[in-house]
Amino acid sequence: MHYDNKRFGTRCIHAGQQPDPSTGAIMTPVYQNSTYIQQSPGVIIDDYDYARSSNPTRKALEANLASLEGGRHGLMFASGLAAQAACIHLLSAGDHVVLSDDVYGGTYRQYDKVFKQFGITYTRADMTDMNATESAFTSKTKLVWLETPTNPLLKVIDIAAVARLAKTKGALTAVDNTFATPVLTNPLALGADIVSHSCTKYIGGHSDVIGGALICNDDDLAQRLRFTQNAVGAVSAPWDSFLLLRSTKTLHIRLQRHCENAAKIADFLAEQKQIERVVYPGREDHPQHAIAKKQMTGGYGGMITAYFKDGLEPARRFLERVKLFSLAESLGGVESLIEHPAIMTHASVEPHLREQIGLSDGLVRFSVGIEDVEDLLADIQEALG
Ligand SMILES: *Cc1c(COP(=O)(O)O)cnc(C)c1O
């Protein structure tokens, strides 16, 4: 059965999957194998000859995620960064990338420390400013890479506007949709060419698997990405694919609660005297609230950034005192996490660049989970003490 004409929640649960043809098992099995028998040399079943190239568990997940993003093709990788690297492998030495200035620390590190040495250069741009974005292009620009909402400043970038600009320049637009998830934003529908995910975060949702995905519509682009997936080889393992396939069944429900809880906590934080500023795309005081309203459907996500008034020390005390929020890197799980980007997730971004974009030492990032919000609010209140 095809589910492409069904609604989002139905696709979360069913798209890409069918009962196992050999037993009727309702869940796609973990096909934990490396190779497949051939009837005669080169005569294979479907496209199964070797499991780096194709695996039924992974394939079901790829089809599921493609459906959720409204794309024709999905590709699974061993991590979000492996997925992103596959995108950069579309490029050649001499090519140039326009990168949003506030990206995941590991994304910046990959461009700056890994691919620069192969002659792929990049320019960072504040993509909330279209003039600044346009002036970052060169005649060699082949790819625009952005995240929205950004990490950790939660800037909201107008995907449709950036994609339109990139098209006039002959460059592809890739959107890291990890924070918004396909529940809240569908970049392909807004004109992006590629969607990327760290499935480690909301897609997985249970803090128990590392994975990455790329989704696209164009057949030729998909073929080039699939070539890299197989030729470079950072594929998602069968067991990890199984866990993610199980996770996507509740993605829509989880996100709904993440959004509800985060909206309440953001408003609560904004009223506290120790907090200078709260950044949450759903609040009217967010600088790009109008774009968020237009671009994000059904909510504004589970991430909140708050600036403590007196910098590092009050922020550190707060982070030591919270009990229900766990002090840890990562985000997007059912449990609430909290972290200090300048010391933790974004330590790989040099201090002067952190300062340039406003990633200061008083900044604390909340990944609001799906616990009862009253308990989360009480925890914050006690820790602010
Ligand atoms: C975590 C993260 C990544 C990297 O994903 P991994 O699965 O850890 O490799 C990329 N982008 C964003 C926005 C992330 O939060």
mmCIF file of C-alpha atoms and ligand atoms in Angstrom:
data_model
loop_
_atom_site.group_PDB
_atom_site.id
_atom_site.type_symbol
_atom_site.label_atom_id
_atom_site.label_comp_id
_atom_site.label_asym_id
_atom_site.label_seq_id
_atom_site.Cartn_x
_atom_site.Cartn_y
_atom_site.Cartn_z
ATOM 1 C CA MET A 1 0.000 0.000 0.000
ATOM 2 C CA HIS A 2 1.192 3.493 -0.787
ATOM 3 C CA TYR A 3 0.798 6.109 1.890
ATOM 4 C CA ASP A 4 1.906 9.212 0.027
ATOM 5 C CA ASN A 5 -1.653 10.538 -0.160
ATOM 6 C CA LYS A 6 -2.203 9.983 3.587
ATOM 7 C CA ARG A 7 -1.816 12.565 6.346
ATOM 8 C CA PHE A 8 1.395 13.142 8.266
ATOM 9 C CA GLY A 9 0.690 11.044 11.383
ATOM 10 C CA THR A 10 -0.432 8.091 9.279
ATOM 11 C CA ARG A 11 2.738 8.331 7.224
ATOM 12 C CA CYS A 12 4.873 8.466 10.402
ATOM 13 C CA ILE A 13 3.511 5.050 11.345
ATOM 14 C CA HIS A 14 3.167 3.309 7.993
ATOM 15 C CA ALA A 15 5.154 4.899 5.149
ATOM 16 C CA GLY A 16 7.882 2.697 3.695
ATOM 17 C CA GLN A 17 6.806 -0.344 5.660
ATOM 18 C CA GLN A 18 4.826 -3.448 4.969
ATOM 19 C CA PRO A 19 4.463 -6.676 6.944
ATOM 20 C CA ASP A 20 7.449 -8.960 6.320
ATOM 21 C CA PRO A 21 6.518 -11.004 3.222
ATOM 22 C CA SER A 22 8.000 -14.264 4.558
ATOM 23 C CA THR A 23 6.147 -14.379 7.905
ATOM 24 C CA GLY A 24 3.659 -11.531 8.080
ATOM 25 C CA ALA A 25 5.627 -10.022 11.005
ATOM 26 C CA ILE A 26 4.072 -6.595 11.321
ATOM 27 C CA MET A 27 7.357 -4.816 12.094
ATOM 28 C CA THR A 28 10.128 -4.618 9.535
ATOM 29 C CA PRO A 29 12.737 -7.117 10.818
ATOM 30 C CA VAL A 30 16.342 -6.238 11.596
ATOM 31 C CA TYR A 31 18.053 -7.716 8.549
ATOM 32 C CA GLN A 32 21.383 -8.271 10.286
ATOM 33 C CA ASN A 33 23.379 -9.641 7.370
ATOM 34 C CA SER A 34 26.220 -8.538 5.146
ATOM 35 C CA THR A 35 25.495 -10.370 1.908
ATOM 36 C CA TYR A 36 22.728 -12.035 -0.141
ATOM 37 C CA ILE A 37 22.680 -15.208 -2.216
ATOM 38 C CA GLN A 38 22.609 -14.937 -5.986
ATOM 39 C CA GLN A 39 20.659 -17.408 -8.178
ATOM 40 C CA SER A 40 23.305 -17.177 -10.853
ATOM 41 C CA PRO A 41 26.277 -14.779 -11.100
ATOM 42 C CA GLY A 42 24.824 -11.280 -11.109
ATOM 43 C CA VAL A 43 21.225 -12.449 -10.730
ATOM 44 C CA ILE A 44 20.069 -10.883 -7.479
ATOM 45 C CA ILE A 45 16.764 -10.364 -5.680
ATOM 46 C CA ASP A 46 15.596 -6.769 -6.040
ATOM 47 C CA ASP A 47 18.791 -4.675 -5.607
ATOM 48 C CA TYR A 48 20.250 -6.772 -2.797
ATOM 49 C CA ASP A 49 23.812 -7.912 -3.397
ATOM 50 C CA TYR A 50 25.817 -6.481 -0.484
ATOM 51 C CA ALA A 51 24.533 -4.752 2.643
ATOM 52 C CA ARG A 52 26.592 -1.557 2.387
ATOM 53 C CA SER A 53 24.772 -0.950 -0.896
ATOM 54 C CA SER A 54 21.303 -2.017 0.229
ATOM 55 C CA ASN A 55 19.617 -3.412 3.329
ATOM 56 C CA PRO A 56 15.850 -3.939 3.744
ATOM 57 C CA THR A 57 15.652 -2.436 7.251
ATOM 58 C CA ARG A 58 17.537 0.653 6.144
ATOM 59 C CA LYS A 59 15.500 0.856 2.955
ATOM 60 C CA ALA A 60 12.209 0.910 4.879
ATOM 61 C CA LEU A 61 13.510 3.767 7.026
ATOM 62 C CA GLU A 62 14.758 5.654 3.969
ATOM 63 C CA ALA A 63 11.322 5.419 2.373
ATOM 64 C CA ASN A 64 9.641 6.447 5.623
ATOM 65 C CA LEU A 65 11.758 9.576 6.050
ATOM 66 C CA ALA A 66 11.437 10.473 2.373
ATOM 67 C CA SER A 67 7.666 10.370 2.784
ATOM 68 C CA LEU A 68 7.725 12.539 5.915
ATOM 69 C CA GLU A 69 9.805 15.193 4.140
ATOM 70 C CA GLY A 70 7.657 14.988 1.018
ATOM 71 C CA GLY A 71 10.648 13.794 -1.020
ATOM 72 C CA ARG A 72 11.069 10.995 -3.555
ATOM 73 C CA HIS A 73 14.410 9.747 -2.219
ATOM 74 C CA GLY A 74 15.779 9.096 1.255
ATOM 75 C CA LEU A 75 19.299 7.997 2.193
ATOM 76 C CA MET A 76 20.436 6.869 5.631
ATOM 77 C CA PHE A 77 23.905 7.403 7.060
ATOM 78 C CA ALA A 78 25.753 6.407 10.216
ATOM 79 C CA SER A 79 25.452 9.932 11.682
ATOM 80 C CA GLY A 80 24.231 13.413 10.865
ATOM 81 C CA LEU A 81 27.773 14.480 10.050
ATOM 82 C CA ALA A 82 28.227 11.500 7.712
ATOM 83 C CA ALA A 83 25.072 12.613 5.873
ATOM 84 C CA GLN A 84 26.382 16.160 5.610
ATOM 85 C CA ALA A 85 29.761 14.933 4.346
ATOM 86 C CA ALA A 86 27.962 13.048 1.573
ATOM 87 C CA CYS A 87 26.508 16.392 0.442
ATOM 88 C CA ILE A 88 29.939 17.992 0.349
ATOM 89 C CA HIS A 89 31.143 15.053 -1.755
ATOM 90 C CA LEU A 90 28.923 16.434 -4.516
ATOM 91 C CA LEU A 91 31.523 19.218 -4.831
ATOM 92 C CA SER A 92 35.024 19.375 -6.325
ATOM 93 C CA ALA A 93 38.199 21.218 -5.400
ATOM 94 C CA GLY A 94 37.753 24.915 -6.198
ATOM 95 C CA ASP A 95 34.034 24.946 -5.397
ATOM 96 C CA HIS A 96 32.660 27.313 -2.780
ATOM 97 C CA VAL A 97 29.908 26.992 -0.160
ATOM 98 C CA VAL A 98 27.807 29.671 1.524
ATOM 99 C CA LEU A 99 27.293 28.530 5.107
ATOM 100 C CA SER A 100 24.917 30.062 7.637
ATOM 101 C CA ASP A 101 26.970 31.690 10.383
ATOM 102 C CA ASP A 102 25.348 29.930 13.299
ATOM 103 C CA VAL A 103 25.541 26.222 12.495
ATOM 104 C CA TYR A 104 26.070 23.141 14.609
ATOM 105 C CA GLY A 105 29.684 23.183 15.849
ATOM 106 C CA GLY A 106 30.520 19.916 14.092
ATOM 107 C CA THR A 107 29.188 21.273 10.796
ATOM 108 C CA TYR A 108 31.491 24.258 10.987
ATOM 109 C CA ARG A 109 34.399 21.972 11.960
ATOM 110 C CA GLN A 110 33.716 19.718 8.966
ATOM 111 C CA TYR A 111 33.906 22.627 6.511
ATOM 112 C CA ASP A 112 36.793 24.366 8.244
ATOM 113 C CA LYS A 113 39.015 21.467 9.296
ATOM 114 C CA VAL A 114 38.194 18.635 6.893
ATOM 115 C CA PHE A 115 37.024 19.856 3.496
ATOM 116 C CA LYS A 116 38.977 23.116 3.306
ATOM 117 C CA GLN A 117 42.159 21.072 2.935
ATOM 118 C CA PHE A 118 40.656 19.481 -0.188
ATOM 119 C CA GLY A 119 40.193 22.919 -1.714
ATOM 120 C CA ILE A 120 36.483 23.410 -0.950
ATOM 121 C CA THR A 121 36.135 26.856 0.559
ATOM 122 C CA TYR A 122 33.257 28.488 2.388
ATOM 123 C CA THR A 123 31.976 31.882 3.481
ATOM 124 C CA ARG A 124 29.781 32.316 6.547
ATOM 125 C CA ALA A 125 26.763 34.575 6.268
ATOM 126 C CA ASP A 126 24.014 35.765 8.566
ATOM 127 C CA MET A 127 21.142 34.352 6.549
ATOM 128 C CA THR A 128 18.536 36.415 8.349
ATOM 129 C CA ASP A 129 20.035 39.235 6.263
ATOM 130 C CA MET A 130 19.457 38.596 2.544
ATOM 131 C CA ASN A 131 21.915 41.281 1.421
ATOM 132 C CA ALA A 132 24.668 39.766 3.543
ATOM 133 C CA THR A 133 23.738 36.353 2.168
ATOM 134 C CA GLU A 134 23.869 37.517 -1.427
ATOM 135 C CA SER A 135 27.286 39.130 -0.983
ATOM 136 C CA ALA A 136 28.709 35.853 0.372
ATOM 137 C CA PHE A 137 28.262 34.201 -3.048
ATOM 138 C CA THR A 138 31.192 33.922 -5.453
ATOM 139 C CA SER A 139 31.254 32.746 -9.058
ATOM 140 C CA LYS A 140 32.311 29.328 -7.654
ATOM 141 C CA THR A 141 29.425 28.887 -5.205
ATOM 142 C CA LYS A 142 27.783 25.494 -5.748
ATOM 143 C CA LEU A 143 26.072 24.879 -2.437
ATOM 144 C CA VAL A 144 24.222 26.861 0.225
ATOM 145 C CA TRP A 145 24.050 25.151 3.609
ATOM 146 C CA LEU A 146 21.745 26.387 6.321
ATOM 147 C CA GLU A 147 20.072 25.363 9.522
ATOM 148 C CA THR A 148 16.788 26.764 10.851
ATOM 149 C CA PRO A 149 16.134 27.392 13.670
ATOM 150 C CA THR A 150 19.882 27.771 14.118
ATOM 151 C CA ASN A 151 21.940 26.178 16.816
ATOM 152 C CA PRO A 152 22.185 27.579 19.467
ATOM 153 C CA LEU A 153 20.916 31.106 18.710
ATOM 154 C CA LEU A 154 17.585 29.909 17.274
ATOM 155 C CA LYS A 155 17.601 32.398 14.428
ATOM 156 C CA VAL A 156 14.908 31.559 11.902
ATOM 157 C CA ILE A 157 15.991 31.669 8.263
ATOM 158 C CA ASP A 158 13.543 32.172 5.415
ATOM 159 C CA ILE A 159 14.175 28.964 3.460
ATOM 160 C CA ALA A 160 12.104 30.018 0.435
ATOM 161 C CA ALA A 161 14.009 33.322 0.104
ATOM 162 C CA VAL A 162 17.441 31.686 0.379
ATOM 163 C CA ALA A 163 16.496 28.889 -2.031
ATOM 164 C CA ARG A 164 15.247 31.454 -4.588
ATOM 165 C CA LEU A 165 18.513 33.370 -4.324
ATOM 166 C CA ALA A 166 20.628 30.210 -4.605
ATOM 167 C CA LYS A 167 18.714 29.166 -7.713
ATOM 168 C CA THR A 168 19.489 32.452 -9.470
ATOM 169 C CA LYS A 169 23.167 31.812 -8.666
ATOM 170 C CA GLY A 170 23.081 28.220 -9.924
ATOM 171 C CA ALA A 171 23.748 26.737 -6.477
ATOM 172 C CA LEU A 172 21.981 23.940 -4.603
ATOM 173 C CA THR A 173 20.272 24.666 -1.296
ATOM 174 C CA ALA A 174 20.634 22.158 1.529
ATOM 175 C CA VAL A 175 18.722 22.597 4.782
ATOM 176 C CA ASP A 176 19.638 20.910 8.042
ATOM 177 C CA ASN A 177 16.118 20.305 9.370
ATOM 178 C CA THR A 178 17.225 18.652 12.627
ATOM 179 C CA PHE A 179 15.703 21.296 14.918
ATOM 180 C CA ALA A 180 12.400 21.804 13.131
ATOM 181 C CA THR A 181 11.824 18.196 12.001
ATOM 182 C CA PRO A 182 9.405 17.426 9.145
ATOM 183 C CA VAL A 183 6.558 17.892 11.629
ATOM 184 C CA LEU A 184 7.180 21.639 11.741
ATOM 185 C CA THR A 185 8.950 22.491 8.471
ATOM 186 C CA ASN A 186 9.223 20.897 5.028
ATOM 187 C CA PRO A 187 12.219 22.526 3.293
ATOM 188 C CA LEU A 188 11.689 20.684 -0.029
ATOM 189 C CA ALA A 189 8.244 22.240 -0.370
ATOM 190 C CA LEU A 190 9.861 25.643 0.207
ATOM 191 C CA GLY A 191 12.314 25.181 -2.656
ATOM 192 C CA ALA A 192 15.309 23.477 -1.015
ATOM 193 C CA ASP A 193 17.077 20.756 -3.005
ATOM 194 C CA ILE A 194 18.312 18.614 -0.115
ATOM 195 C CA VAL A 195 17.135 18.105 3.460
ATOM 196 C CA SER A 196 19.591 16.811 6.021
ATOM 197 C CA HIS A 197 18.895 15.380 9.479
ATOM 198 C CA SER A 198 20.816 14.353 12.490
ATOM 199 C CA CYS A 199 18.440 11.492 13.313
ATOM 200 C CA THR A 200 20.276 11.329 16.634
ATOM 201 C CA LYS A 201 18.006 14.143 17.817
ATOM 202 C CA TYR A 202 14.210 14.426 17.377
ATOM 203 C CA ILE A 203 13.834 11.738 14.701
ATOM 204 C CA GLY A 204 15.398 9.189 17.088
ATOM 205 C CA GLY A 205 13.971 10.979 20.077
ATOM 206 C CA HIS A 206 15.130 8.555 22.782
ATOM 207 C CA SER A 207 18.838 9.383 23.088
ATOM 208 C CA ASP A 208 19.834 5.852 22.123
ATOM 209 C CA VAL A 209 21.018 5.985 18.507
ATOM 210 C CA ILE A 210 23.311 7.985 16.213
ATOM 211 C CA GLY A 211 22.101 8.432 12.645
ATOM 212 C CA GLY A 212 21.805 10.841 9.737
ATOM 213 C CA ALA A 213 19.588 11.223 6.685
ATOM 214 C CA LEU A 214 19.427 13.055 3.384
ATOM 215 C CA ILE A 215 16.189 13.515 1.478
ATOM 216 C CA CYS A 216 15.776 14.965 -2.009
ATOM 217 C CA ASN A 217 13.408 14.971 -4.964
ATOM 218 C CA ASP A 218 15.668 15.136 -8.004
ATOM 219 C CA ASP A 219 16.479 11.686 -9.430
ATOM 220 C CA ASP A 220 19.919 12.650 -10.714
ATOM 221 C CA LEU A 221 20.889 14.273 -7.415
ATOM 222 C CA ALA A 222 19.662 11.192 -5.536
ATOM 223 C CA GLN A 223 21.765 8.962 -7.752
ATOM 224 C CA ARG A 224 24.897 11.021 -7.090
ATOM 225 C CA LEU A 225 24.245 10.972 -3.337
ATOM 226 C CA ARG A 226 23.566 7.232 -3.410
ATOM 227 C CA PHE A 227 26.845 6.726 -5.212
ATOM 228 C CA THR A 228 28.667 8.510 -2.356
ATOM 229 C CA GLN A 229 26.662 6.648 0.284
ATOM 230 C CA ASN A 230 27.963 3.391 -1.180
ATOM 231 C CA ALA A 231 31.399 4.514 -2.357
ATOM 232 C CA VAL A 232 32.380 6.307 0.863
ATOM 233 C CA GLY A 233 30.379 3.848 2.930
ATOM 234 C CA ALA A 234 29.161 5.600 6.109
ATOM 235 C CA VAL A 235 25.815 3.779 6.109
ATOM 236 C CA SER A 236 23.317 3.308 8.931
ATOM 237 C CA ALA A 237 23.506 -0.127 10.594
ATOM 238 C CA PRO A 238 20.426 -2.415 10.461
ATOM 239 C CA TRP A 239 19.790 -2.237 14.195
ATOM 240 C CA ASP A 240 20.101 1.558 14.231
ATOM 241 C CA SER A 241 17.740 1.747 11.272
ATOM 242 C CA PHE A 242 15.259 -0.441 13.128
ATOM 243 C CA LEU A 243 15.371 1.792 16.195
ATOM 244 C CA LEU A 244 14.819 4.879 14.074
ATOM 245 C CA LEU A 245 11.948 3.238 12.218
ATOM 246 C CA ARG A 246 10.327 2.605 15.582
ATOM 247 C CA SER A 247 11.000 6.217 16.620
ATOM 248 C CA THR A 248 9.357 7.869 13.646
ATOM 249 C CA LYS A 249 6.059 6.187 14.559
ATOM 250 C CA THR A 250 5.662 8.663 17.426
ATOM 251 C CA LEU A 251 7.442 11.682 15.917
ATOM 252 C CA HIS A 252 4.287 13.757 15.394
ATOM 253 C CA ILE A 253 2.993 13.098 18.923
ATOM 254 C CA ARG A 254 6.343 13.778 20.565
ATOM 255 C CA LEU A 255 6.842 17.053 18.712
ATOM 256 C CA GLN A 256 3.422 18.263 19.707
ATOM 257 C CA ARG A 257 4.339 17.864 23.395
ATOM 258 C CA HIS A 258 7.870 19.247 22.923
ATOM 259 C CA CYS A 259 6.329 22.397 21.427
ATOM 260 C CA GLU A 260 3.648 22.801 24.118
ATOM 261 C CA ASN A 261 6.141 22.387 26.955
ATOM 262 C CA ALA A 262 8.768 24.662 25.402
ATOM 263 C CA ALA A 263 6.275 27.472 24.781
ATOM 264 C CA LYS A 264 5.277 27.461 28.461
ATOM 265 C CA ILE A 265 8.863 27.278 29.717
ATOM 266 C CA ALA A 266 10.017 30.079 27.392
ATOM 267 C CA ASP A 267 7.303 32.378 28.754
ATOM 268 C CA PHE A 268 8.190 31.439 32.326
ATOM 269 C CA LEU A 269 11.913 32.091 31.797
ATOM 270 C CA ALA A 270 11.215 35.471 30.227
ATOM 271 C CA GLU A 271 9.652 36.609 33.516
ATOM 272 C CA GLN A 272 12.602 35.660 35.730
ATOM 273 C CA LYS A 273 14.816 38.460 37.028
ATOM 274 C CA GLN A 274 18.052 36.452 36.531
ATOM 275 C CA ILE A 275 17.347 36.111 32.809
ATOM 276 C CA GLU A 276 18.244 38.912 30.453
ATOM 277 C CA ARG A 277 16.660 37.527 27.317
ATOM 278 C CA VAL A 278 14.856 34.432 26.097
ATOM 279 C CA VAL A 279 15.001 33.325 22.501
ATOM 280 C CA TYR A 280 12.134 31.134 21.299
ATOM 281 C CA PRO A 281 10.731 31.338 17.755
ATOM 282 C CA GLY A 282 7.168 31.123 19.057
ATOM 283 C CA ARG A 283 7.458 34.311 21.121
ATOM 284 C CA GLU A 284 6.394 37.590 19.570
ATOM 285 C CA ASP A 285 9.640 39.204 20.732
ATOM 286 C CA HIS A 286 11.691 36.786 18.591
ATOM 287 C CA PRO A 287 13.363 38.840 15.828
ATOM 288 C CA GLN A 288 12.136 36.501 13.074
ATOM 289 C CA HIS A 289 8.802 35.547 14.625
ATOM 290 C CA ALA A 290 6.970 36.555 11.442
ATOM 291 C CA ILE A 291 9.064 34.176 9.324
ATOM 292 C CA ALA A 292 8.680 31.426 11.923
ATOM 293 C CA LYS A 293 4.915 31.902 11.809
ATOM 294 C CA LYS A 294 4.903 31.580 8.048
ATOM 295 C CA GLN A 295 7.408 28.753 7.770
ATOM 296 C CA MET A 296 6.788 26.548 10.806
ATOM 297 C CA THR A 297 3.546 24.644 11.040
ATOM 298 C CA GLY A 298 1.987 23.340 14.224
ATOM 299 C CA GLY A 299 4.532 24.741 16.664
ATOM 300 C CA TYR A 300 7.955 26.249 17.206
ATOM 301 C CA GLY A 301 10.015 23.349 18.463
ATOM 302 C CA GLY A 302 11.436 22.185 21.757
ATOM 303 C CA MET A 303 14.598 24.297 21.898
ATOM 304 C CA ILE A 304 14.981 27.458 23.993
ATOM 305 C CA THR A 305 17.987 29.684 24.469
ATOM 306 C CA ALA A 306 18.263 31.973 27.507
ATOM 307 C CA TYR A 307 20.887 34.567 28.373
ATOM 308 C CA PHE A 308 21.761 34.908 32.071
ATOM 309 C CA LYS A 309 22.225 38.523 33.136
ATOM 310 C CA ASP A 310 25.571 38.203 34.819
ATOM 311 C CA GLY A 311 27.281 35.813 32.438
ATOM 312 C CA LEU A 312 29.033 32.562 33.210
ATOM 313 C CA GLU A 313 28.830 32.212 37.007
ATOM 314 C CA PRO A 314 25.028 32.388 37.481
ATOM 315 C CA ALA A 315 24.631 30.210 34.381
ATOM 316 C CA ARG A 316 27.058 27.649 35.806
ATOM 317 C CA ARG A 317 25.295 27.601 39.195
ATOM 318 C CA PHE A 318 21.941 27.089 37.489
ATOM 319 C CA LEU A 319 23.307 24.240 35.374
ATOM 320 C CA GLU A 320 24.718 22.547 38.488
ATOM 321 C CA ARG A 321 21.440 22.901 40.394
ATOM 322 C CA VAL A 322 18.814 21.650 37.959
ATOM 323 C CA LYS A 323 17.786 18.066 38.679
ATOM 324 C CA LEU A 324 15.137 17.055 36.169
ATOM 325 C CA PHE A 325 16.972 18.731 33.296
ATOM 326 C CA SER A 326 20.138 16.659 32.741
ATOM 327 C CA LEU A 327 23.335 18.513 31.989
ATOM 328 C CA ALA A 328 24.408 16.917 28.722
ATOM 329 C CA GLU A 329 25.228 17.594 25.075
ATOM 330 C CA SER A 330 22.706 16.604 22.422
ATOM 331 C CA LEU A 331 19.005 17.410 22.217
ATOM 332 C CA GLY A 332 15.668 16.249 20.924
ATOM 333 C CA GLY A 333 15.111 13.312 23.274
ATOM 334 C CA VAL A 334 12.000 12.651 25.329
ATOM 335 C CA GLU A 335 13.952 13.683 28.448
ATOM 336 C CA SER A 336 14.826 17.319 29.098
ATOM 337 C CA LEU A 337 18.456 18.294 28.658
ATOM 338 C CA ILE A 338 20.296 21.493 29.333
ATOM 339 C CA GLU A 339 23.754 22.645 28.291
ATOM 340 C CA HIS A 340 26.241 25.474 28.031
ATOM 341 C CA PRO A 341 27.121 25.863 24.316
ATOM 342 C CA ALA A 342 30.291 27.956 24.754
ATOM 343 C CA ILE A 343 31.880 25.261 26.941
ATOM 344 C CA MET A 344 30.140 22.162 25.578
ATOM 345 C CA THR A 345 28.628 21.763 22.081
ATOM 346 C CA HIS A 346 30.232 24.810 20.477
ATOM 347 C CA ALA A 347 33.716 24.600 21.996
ATOM 348 C CA SER A 348 34.956 23.745 18.469
ATOM 349 C CA VAL A 349 33.927 27.246 17.311
ATOM 350 C CA GLU A 350 36.768 29.709 18.018
ATOM 351 C CA PRO A 351 36.071 32.300 20.771
ATOM 352 C CA HIS A 352 36.187 35.304 18.408
ATOM 353 C CA LEU A 353 33.589 33.685 16.119
ATOM 354 C CA ARG A 354 31.376 32.823 19.086
ATOM 355 C CA GLU A 355 31.527 36.442 20.179
ATOM 356 C CA GLN A 356 30.820 37.684 16.652
ATOM 357 C CA ILE A 357 27.499 35.816 16.479
ATOM 358 C CA GLY A 358 26.431 36.490 20.092
ATOM 359 C CA LEU A 359 27.186 33.066 21.520
ATOM 360 C CA SER A 360 28.190 34.448 24.906
ATOM 361 C CA ASP A 361 29.166 32.779 28.182
ATOM 362 C CA GLY A 362 25.814 33.595 29.811
ATOM 363 C CA LEU A 363 23.938 31.611 27.175
ATOM 364 C CA VAL A 364 22.192 28.394 28.233
ATOM 365 C CA ARG A 365 20.410 26.055 25.830
ATOM 366 C CA PHE A 366 17.347 24.048 26.866
ATOM 367 C CA SER A 367 16.154 20.958 25.043
ATOM 368 C CA VAL A 368 12.692 20.643 26.531
ATOM 369 C CA GLY A 369 11.483 17.065 26.811
ATOM 370 C CA ILE A 370 7.997 15.630 27.048
ATOM 371 C CA GLU A 371 7.761 15.245 30.830
ATOM 372 C CA ASP A 372 4.905 16.964 32.698
ATOM 373 C CA VAL A 373 5.596 20.638 32.263
ATOM 374 C CA GLU A 374 4.671 21.485 35.875
ATOM 375 C CA ASP A 375 7.601 19.372 37.070
ATOM 376 C CA LEU A 376 9.966 21.020 34.604
ATOM 377 C CA LEU A 377 8.861 24.491 35.665
ATOM 378 C CA ALA A 378 9.327 23.593 39.348
ATOM 379 C CA ASP A 379 12.827 22.315 38.618
ATOM 380 C CA ILE A 380 13.786 25.571 36.901
ATOM 381 C CA GLN A 381 12.262 27.655 39.674
ATOM 382 C CA GLU A 382 14.162 25.755 42.372
ATOM 383 C CA ALA A 383 17.463 25.958 40.489
ATOM 384 C CA LEU A 384 17.053 29.719 40.020
ATOM 385 C CA GLY A 385 16.362 29.736 43.749
HETATM 386 C C1 LIG B 1 23.749 16.896 16.237
HETATM 387 C C2 LIG B 1 23.600 17.710 15.041
HETATM 388 C C3 LIG B 1 24.305 17.405 13.869
HETATM 389 C C4 LIG B 1 25.287 16.259 13.793
HETATM 390 O O1 LIG B 1 24.665 15.027 13.885
HETATM 391 P P1 LIG B 1 25.346 13.697 14.459
HETATM 392 O O2 LIG B 1 24.269 12.693 14.343
HETATM 393 O O3 LIG B 1 25.782 13.979 15.859
HETATM 394 O O4 LIG B 1 26.528 13.405 13.574
HETATM 395 C C5 LIG B 1 24.081 18.193 12.761
HETATM 396 N N1 LIG B 1 23.226 19.243 12.787
HETATM 397 C C6 LIG B 1 22.546 19.576 13.901
HETATM 398 C C7 LIG B 1 21.616 20.730 13.859
HETATM 399 C C8 LIG B 1 22.710 18.832 15.056
HETATM 400 O O5 LIG B 1 22.032 19.180 16.160
#
